[in-house]
Amino acid sequence: MLLQPLVMHLSPLLRIIIGQYFASFSSILIVHNHTSSTTLLQLEYLRSLELVLQELPQSVLLQWINVGKLSDVEEDLEWQVMAAVNSSSTEGFITILSQTNLFLHARYYATRNANVRLKDKRYLFLCEDELPQELLAMDILQFYPHHLMVRPGTRALTGPVTGPVPAARHKEGQGTTVNTKSTRDGIPRDVNVRDGGAGAGVGGGAATLPYRDINFELWTQKFVGAFGNLDAVRLDAFLPNETFASRVELYPNKLLDLQRRTLRMGSITYVPYTITNYVPAGEGNEDPINPHGANRSIAYHGAEANVMKTFCQVHNCHLRVEAYGADNWGSIYENETSDGMLGDIYDQRVELAIGCIYNWYDGITETSHHIARSSVTILGPAPAPLPSWRTNILPFNGPTWLLLISTILICAVFLYVMKFASYRLGFGRYEPKFHHVRKLEHSLLDTFALFIQQPSAPLSFDRFATRFFLSTLLCATITLENIYSGQLKSLLTVPFYSAPVDTIEKWAQAGWKWAAPSIIWVHTVESSDLATEQILARNFEVRDYSFLANASFSPNYGLGIERLASGALSVGNYVPAEALENRIVLHDDLYFDWTRAVSIRGWTLMPELDKHILTCQETGLYVHWELEFVVKYMDKKVQEILLDMVNGHKAKGAPKPLNVSNISGALFVLAFGFTFAFSALLVETAICGLKKIK
C-alpha cells in the first residue's frame, strides 16, 4: 500500500480531529487539488480524509472543490468558495493544497462579499511543504483564529506520482447529494456526501519512504497577546505510535482570554452613549490607537463606552480608542469612498466602532446584537396665543360670522320693506316723502343695535306683523348676545392658542423645516417610500451649533431630539433652557431603531461581544449606566423641563397684571370705528362741498 508508514497513523490522527471537532457540524467544505501533479502525501491526505468522513456517525453535508479543474485558480476559487458558503451554513473548512494561502484569500473574499452572515467555526489545513512561519503569519488568519495546521515533521516523499493517477470518483460542481454506506466496527452507517467529492481509493504501486518514523506537527497562529499575534505556535505532535506528544487542546479557545491583545476601536462624542476626548497623557482612562503620536491619552466615558470597557475587562484585551469628535459618524458612499468613523471601519483602520450607531450599512459592515432602543422625534414650537386684537372675533368662527352678517342684512332689508309698506298704506306718522336710502340706513342701524342689545332710535309700528317680527328678533338677539358674551368672557379668562403641531403627520402637513448637526439623523428614512417620511427627509437640514441655538427660539422651526431607552430625552447642548419655555416634544416618533456596535465583516470577537451585550441588558447595567451619564453630562434644568413636557405637566406662573395687549381687542374696535367714521366724514364733507359748488 502507498506510504505504508503514513497510513498507520494519519487516519487515526484525522479520525481524532474530525471526530472531536468537526463531526457535529451540519456542513463541511473540502478544498483540494487532485491532478496528475498531486504529491503522494496529498493523495494520502485525501484518501484518509474520505475514509474518516465516511465513518461519521451522523449525516453531514459535504461540499468539494477541486482547484485542479479551475481555469483561473485565484478568481474562480473566490467565486466557488462564496457560492458554497451562500448555499449552506458552512461551519467547517478543510484544505489539502500546496498553496493554502490561495484558499485563505478566497475565504476572505467570501467574508467581505457573501450574502449571509458566516457561521465558520474551525479550519483544518493539511499541508506538506508550507512553512508554519510563513503561512500562519498571514494577517487574514486574524479573522479565522480557530484553525489547525498539520504538516509532516520529517520530509516525506513529495515528487509527482509515477504511473497513472486513478480517476476521481465524484464529479465537481454537482448540486445533488447522495447517501453512501460505510462500516466501522461492523456497523453500517449513512453519510450524506455532496456530489463532487475527491475520490475513493488511491491506487498505484508501493513506494519506499526515506524516513519511516514521521511525526505530524500541529501548528496554529498565536493570535493572543500584546505582541507577536502573527507568530506560529507549535501545539503538539502526533507520533507514529498514534499518541500525542503533549496532549494539549488542538483548538484552544483563543477568544476567552486575549492576554492583552489590542482592540482598535473608534468612537464619537454623543451623550450619553459615548464621550470620547483627547486629554493630556495621564489624565485619560484609555490609550489612543497611535501610541507614538502626541503626548496624550483618551478620556472615554458613556453607557456604550462602559459596555466596551467591561468587555475588555472580561476578555483581557487592551482597548485603544480613536476619537472622532462630536456627531462625526461619517458615511460610506456608493463609489466606495468613505469618511468619518464609519469610513475608517470600511477601510479597516479600526476594528470596531460604537456610539449610537443604527443599522445603516448592514450589507457592508458587521453589526452586533442591539444595545438600546433609540427613537428620533422633533422638538418643535409650542402653540402660540392668538393675537389679542382678535379677541372680539374669536368667539365665533368664520362661517358663523358670515351667517350673522347675512342675517343682519336680511333683517335690515325686511325691516326696510315693512317701513315702505307702512308708508304706502298710510299707517303711522305722516311723511310727505319716503327717503329710501335714509330708511335703509336706519334699518341697518336699528337691526345692528337689536343684535348687540343696545337701544336704538324709537320705532313706531302700527301693524301686527311688524310688531311680531320685532319681538321675535329681540328674543333671538338676547340668546345670541348671551352666547357671544359667555364665550368672550372665557377667552378673556383662558386665552385661545393656535392649533398645536404635535405629531409627525401634522409637521409634514405644515411643511416646516427641522435640523440636526449630522445628516445621519435621517439616513434611516431618506430612502423610505412613505409620503410623510419623504417630506420630513426633504425638509431636514444639517446646521451647526450656533444656528441651532438661534433656531431653538424660532416659531416655525424644529430640532432633532432623541428618546433614550431609559426614558430620558437627549438634546444637544445648543438648546438653552430659556428656549424650552415655548417648545413642545412631538407625541410620536419619526422612526425608531436599535443602537449597535459596528465592525468590519467577519470580525472574530462579534459573537463574544453579543453575549456580553445581552449580559449587560439582562442585569440592568446598561440602563443604569445610561441614567448615570444623563445626570452627569446633561443639563439638569433642561432635562426637568423636557420630562415635564412629555408628562404634560406645566408649572403655573405667578399672577401677572394686565397690560395693553390684554385690551388690544377693544382698542382695535375703537380704532377701526374711528377710522371708518373719519373716512365717512371726509366723504360726506366732500359730497356737500360738491353740491354747494353746483
Coordinates of C-alpha atoms in Angstrom, one line a residue, residues 234-468:
R234 CA 3.6 24.6 17.7
L235 CA 0.8 23.0 19.7
D236 CA 1.7 19.3 19.6
A237 CA 3.0 16.4 17.5
F238 CA 1.3 13.1 16.6
L239 CA 3.7 10.3 16.9
P240 CA 3.9 7.1 14.8
N241 CA 2.6 5.2 17.9
E242 CA -0.7 7.1 17.5
T243 CA -0.2 9.2 20.6
F244 CA 0.2 12.9 21.1
A245 CA 3.5 14.2 22.5
S246 CA 1.9 16.9 24.7
R247 CA -1.8 16.1 24.7
V248 CA -2.9 19.8 24.5
E249 CA -6.2 21.2 23.2
L250 CA -5.9 21.3 19.4
Y251 CA -8.4 24.1 19.0
P252 CA -7.9 26.3 22.1
N253 CA -10.5 29.0 22.8
K254 CA -8.3 32.0 21.9
L255 CA -11.2 34.4 22.5
L256 CA -11.8 33.6 26.2
D257 CA -8.5 35.2 27.4
L258 CA -7.0 37.6 24.8
Q259 CA -3.9 38.1 27.0
R260 CA -3.9 41.9 26.5
R261 CA -4.4 41.7 22.7
T262 CA -5.0 45.2 21.3
L263 CA -8.6 46.1 20.3
R264 CA -8.6 49.1 18.0
M265 CA -11.9 50.9 18.3
G266 CA -13.4 54.2 17.0
S267 CA -15.9 56.3 18.9
I268 CA -17.5 59.7 18.8
T269 CA -18.9 62.1 21.4
Y270 CA -22.6 61.7 21.7
V271 CA -24.1 62.0 25.2
P272 CA -25.0 59.7 27.0
Y273 CA -23.7 56.9 24.8
T274 CA -20.1 57.8 24.4
I275 CA -18.0 60.8 25.4
T276 CA -14.6 60.5 23.7
N277 CA -12.0 63.2 24.1
Y278 CA -8.2 63.6 23.8
V279 CA -6.7 64.7 27.0
P280 CA -3.0 65.1 28.2
A281 CA -1.2 62.0 29.0
G282 CA -2.0 60.5 32.4
E283 CA -5.4 62.2 32.6
G284 CA -7.4 59.8 30.5
N285 CA -8.6 56.2 31.2
E286 CA -7.8 54.6 27.8
D287 CA -4.9 54.7 25.3
P288 CA -5.1 56.1 21.8
I289 CA -4.6 53.9 18.8
N290 CA -1.4 55.7 17.8
P291 CA 0.8 55.5 20.9
H292 CA 3.7 57.2 19.3
G293 CA 1.8 60.4 18.4
A294 CA 1.3 63.4 20.5
N295 CA 1.7 63.1 24.3
R296 CA -2.0 62.4 25.0
S297 CA -4.5 59.9 26.2
I298 CA -8.2 59.3 25.8
A299 CA -10.9 60.2 28.3
Y300 CA -13.6 57.6 27.5
H301 CA -17.0 57.6 29.2
G302 CA -20.6 56.8 28.5
A303 CA -23.1 54.0 28.6
E304 CA -21.9 52.2 25.5
A305 CA -18.3 53.0 26.4
N306 CA -18.8 51.1 29.6
V307 CA -20.1 48.1 27.6
M308 CA -16.8 48.0 25.7
K309 CA -14.6 48.7 28.7
T310 CA -16.2 45.9 30.7
F311 CA -16.0 43.6 27.6
C312 CA -12.2 44.2 27.6
Q313 CA -12.0 43.5 31.3
V314 CA -13.8 40.2 30.9
H315 CA -11.8 39.1 27.9
N316 CA -8.5 40.7 29.0
C317 CA -7.9 42.8 25.9
H318 CA -6.2 46.2 25.6
L319 CA -8.6 48.8 24.4
R320 CA -7.2 51.6 22.2
V321 CA -9.6 54.3 21.1
E322 CA -9.7 56.7 18.2
A323 CA -11.7 59.9 19.0
Y324 CA -13.7 61.3 16.1
G325 CA -15.3 64.3 17.8
A326 CA -19.0 65.2 18.2
D327 CA -21.6 63.9 15.7
N328 CA -18.9 62.6 13.3
W329 CA -20.4 59.2 12.4
G330 CA -19.3 59.6 8.8
S331 CA -20.7 57.8 5.7
I332 CA -19.9 55.1 3.1
Y333 CA -20.7 56.1 -0.4
E334 CA -21.6 54.0 -3.5
N335 CA -18.4 54.9 -5.2
E336 CA -16.5 53.1 -2.4
T337 CA -15.3 56.2 -0.8
S338 CA -15.9 57.0 2.9
D339 CA -15.3 59.4 5.7
G340 CA -15.6 59.7 9.4
M341 CA -15.8 56.9 11.9
L342 CA -17.7 54.5 9.6
G343 CA -15.3 55.3 6.8
D344 CA -12.4 54.0 9.0
I345 CA -14.4 50.8 9.7
Y346 CA -14.8 50.4 5.9
D347 CA -11.1 51.0 5.3
Q348 CA -10.2 48.7 8.3
R349 CA -8.3 51.4 10.2
V350 CA -10.3 50.3 13.2
E351 CA -11.8 47.0 14.1
L352 CA -15.0 48.3 15.8
A353 CA -17.0 51.4 16.1
I354 CA -19.6 52.4 18.7
G355 CA -21.6 55.4 19.6
C356 CA -25.4 55.3 18.9
I357 CA -24.9 53.6 15.6
Y358 CA -28.0 52.3 13.8
N359 CA -28.2 49.5 11.2
W360 CA -27.2 51.9 8.3
Y361 CA -24.7 49.7 6.3
D362 CA -25.8 46.2 7.2
G363 CA -24.6 44.8 3.8
I364 CA -21.2 46.3 4.2
T365 CA -20.4 46.0 7.9
E366 CA -20.9 43.5 10.7
T367 CA -23.4 44.6 13.4
S368 CA -23.7 43.4 16.9
H369 CA -26.7 42.4 18.9
H370 CA -28.8 45.5 19.6
I371 CA -27.8 47.5 22.6
A372 CA -30.5 50.1 23.3
R373 CA -33.8 51.4 21.8
S374 CA -33.4 54.8 20.3
S375 CA -36.1 56.9 18.6
V376 CA -36.0 60.2 16.8
T377 CA -38.6 62.9 17.1
I378 CA -38.8 66.7 16.8
L379 CA -38.6 69.5 19.4
G380 CA -41.0 72.0 17.8
P381 CA -42.6 75.3 18.7
A382 CA -45.4 75.3 21.2
P383 CA -48.8 76.6 20.2
A384 CA -48.7 80.4 20.4
P385 CA -51.5 82.5 22.0
L386 CA -53.7 84.1 19.3
P387 CA -53.3 87.9 18.9
S388 CA -55.2 89.9 21.5
W389 CA -56.6 92.3 18.8
R390 CA -58.7 89.3 17.5
T391 CA -60.4 88.9 20.8
N392 CA -63.7 90.3 19.6
I393 CA -64.0 88.0 16.7
L394 CA -62.7 84.8 18.3
P395 CA -66.0 83.7 19.9
F396 CA -67.3 82.7 16.5
N397 CA -65.5 81.1 13.6
G398 CA -65.6 82.4 10.1
P399 CA -68.7 80.7 8.8
T400 CA -70.7 81.8 11.8
W401 CA -69.7 85.4 11.3
L402 CA -70.7 85.2 7.7
L403 CA -74.1 83.8 8.7
L404 CA -74.6 86.6 11.3
I405 CA -73.7 89.3 8.9
S406 CA -76.0 87.8 6.3
T407 CA -78.8 87.6 8.9
I408 CA -78.3 91.3 9.9
L409 CA -78.5 92.3 6.2
I410 CA -81.6 90.2 5.6
C411 CA -83.4 91.5 8.7
A412 CA -82.5 95.1 7.8
V413 CA -83.9 94.7 4.3
F414 CA -87.0 93.1 5.7
L415 CA -87.4 96.0 8.2
Y416 CA -86.9 98.5 5.4
V417 CA -89.6 96.7 3.3
M418 CA -92.1 96.9 6.2
K419 CA -91.4 100.6 6.7
F420 CA -92.0 101.2 3.0
A421 CA -95.3 99.2 3.2
S422 CA -96.5 101.2 6.2
Y423 CA -95.8 104.4 4.3
R424 CA -97.7 103.3 1.2
L425 CA -100.7 102.1 3.3
G426 CA -100.8 105.3 5.3
F427 CA -100.0 103.7 8.6
G428 CA -98.1 105.5 11.2
R429 CA -96.8 109.1 11.2
Y430 CA -97.4 111.1 8.1
E431 CA -94.3 111.6 5.9
P432 CA -94.6 113.8 2.7
K433 CA -91.8 111.7 1.1
F434 CA -90.2 108.3 1.6
H435 CA -86.4 108.6 1.5
H436 CA -85.2 105.1 0.5
V437 CA -81.5 105.5 1.2
R438 CA -82.1 107.1 4.6
K439 CA -84.7 104.5 5.6
L440 CA -82.4 101.6 4.5
E441 CA -79.6 103.2 6.5
H442 CA -81.8 103.5 9.6
S443 CA -83.0 99.9 9.2
L444 CA -79.4 98.6 9.2
L445 CA -78.5 100.6 12.2
D446 CA -81.7 99.6 14.1
T447 CA -81.1 95.9 13.3
F448 CA -77.5 96.0 14.4
A449 CA -78.5 97.7 17.6
L450 CA -81.0 95.0 18.3
F451 CA -78.3 92.3 17.7
I452 CA -76.0 93.8 20.2
Q453 CA -78.8 94.5 22.7
Q454 CA -78.3 98.3 22.6
P455 CA -81.1 101.0 22.5
S456 CA -81.8 102.4 19.1
A457 CA -84.0 105.2 17.7
P458 CA -87.7 104.9 18.6
L459 CA -89.6 102.7 16.3
S460 CA -93.4 103.1 15.8
F461 CA -95.2 100.3 14.1
D462 CA -99.0 100.1 13.9
R463 CA -99.2 96.7 12.2
F464 CA -99.2 93.4 14.0
A465 CA -96.8 91.8 11.5
T466 CA -94.1 94.4 12.2
R467 CA -94.5 94.1 15.9
F468 CA -94.3 90.3 15.8

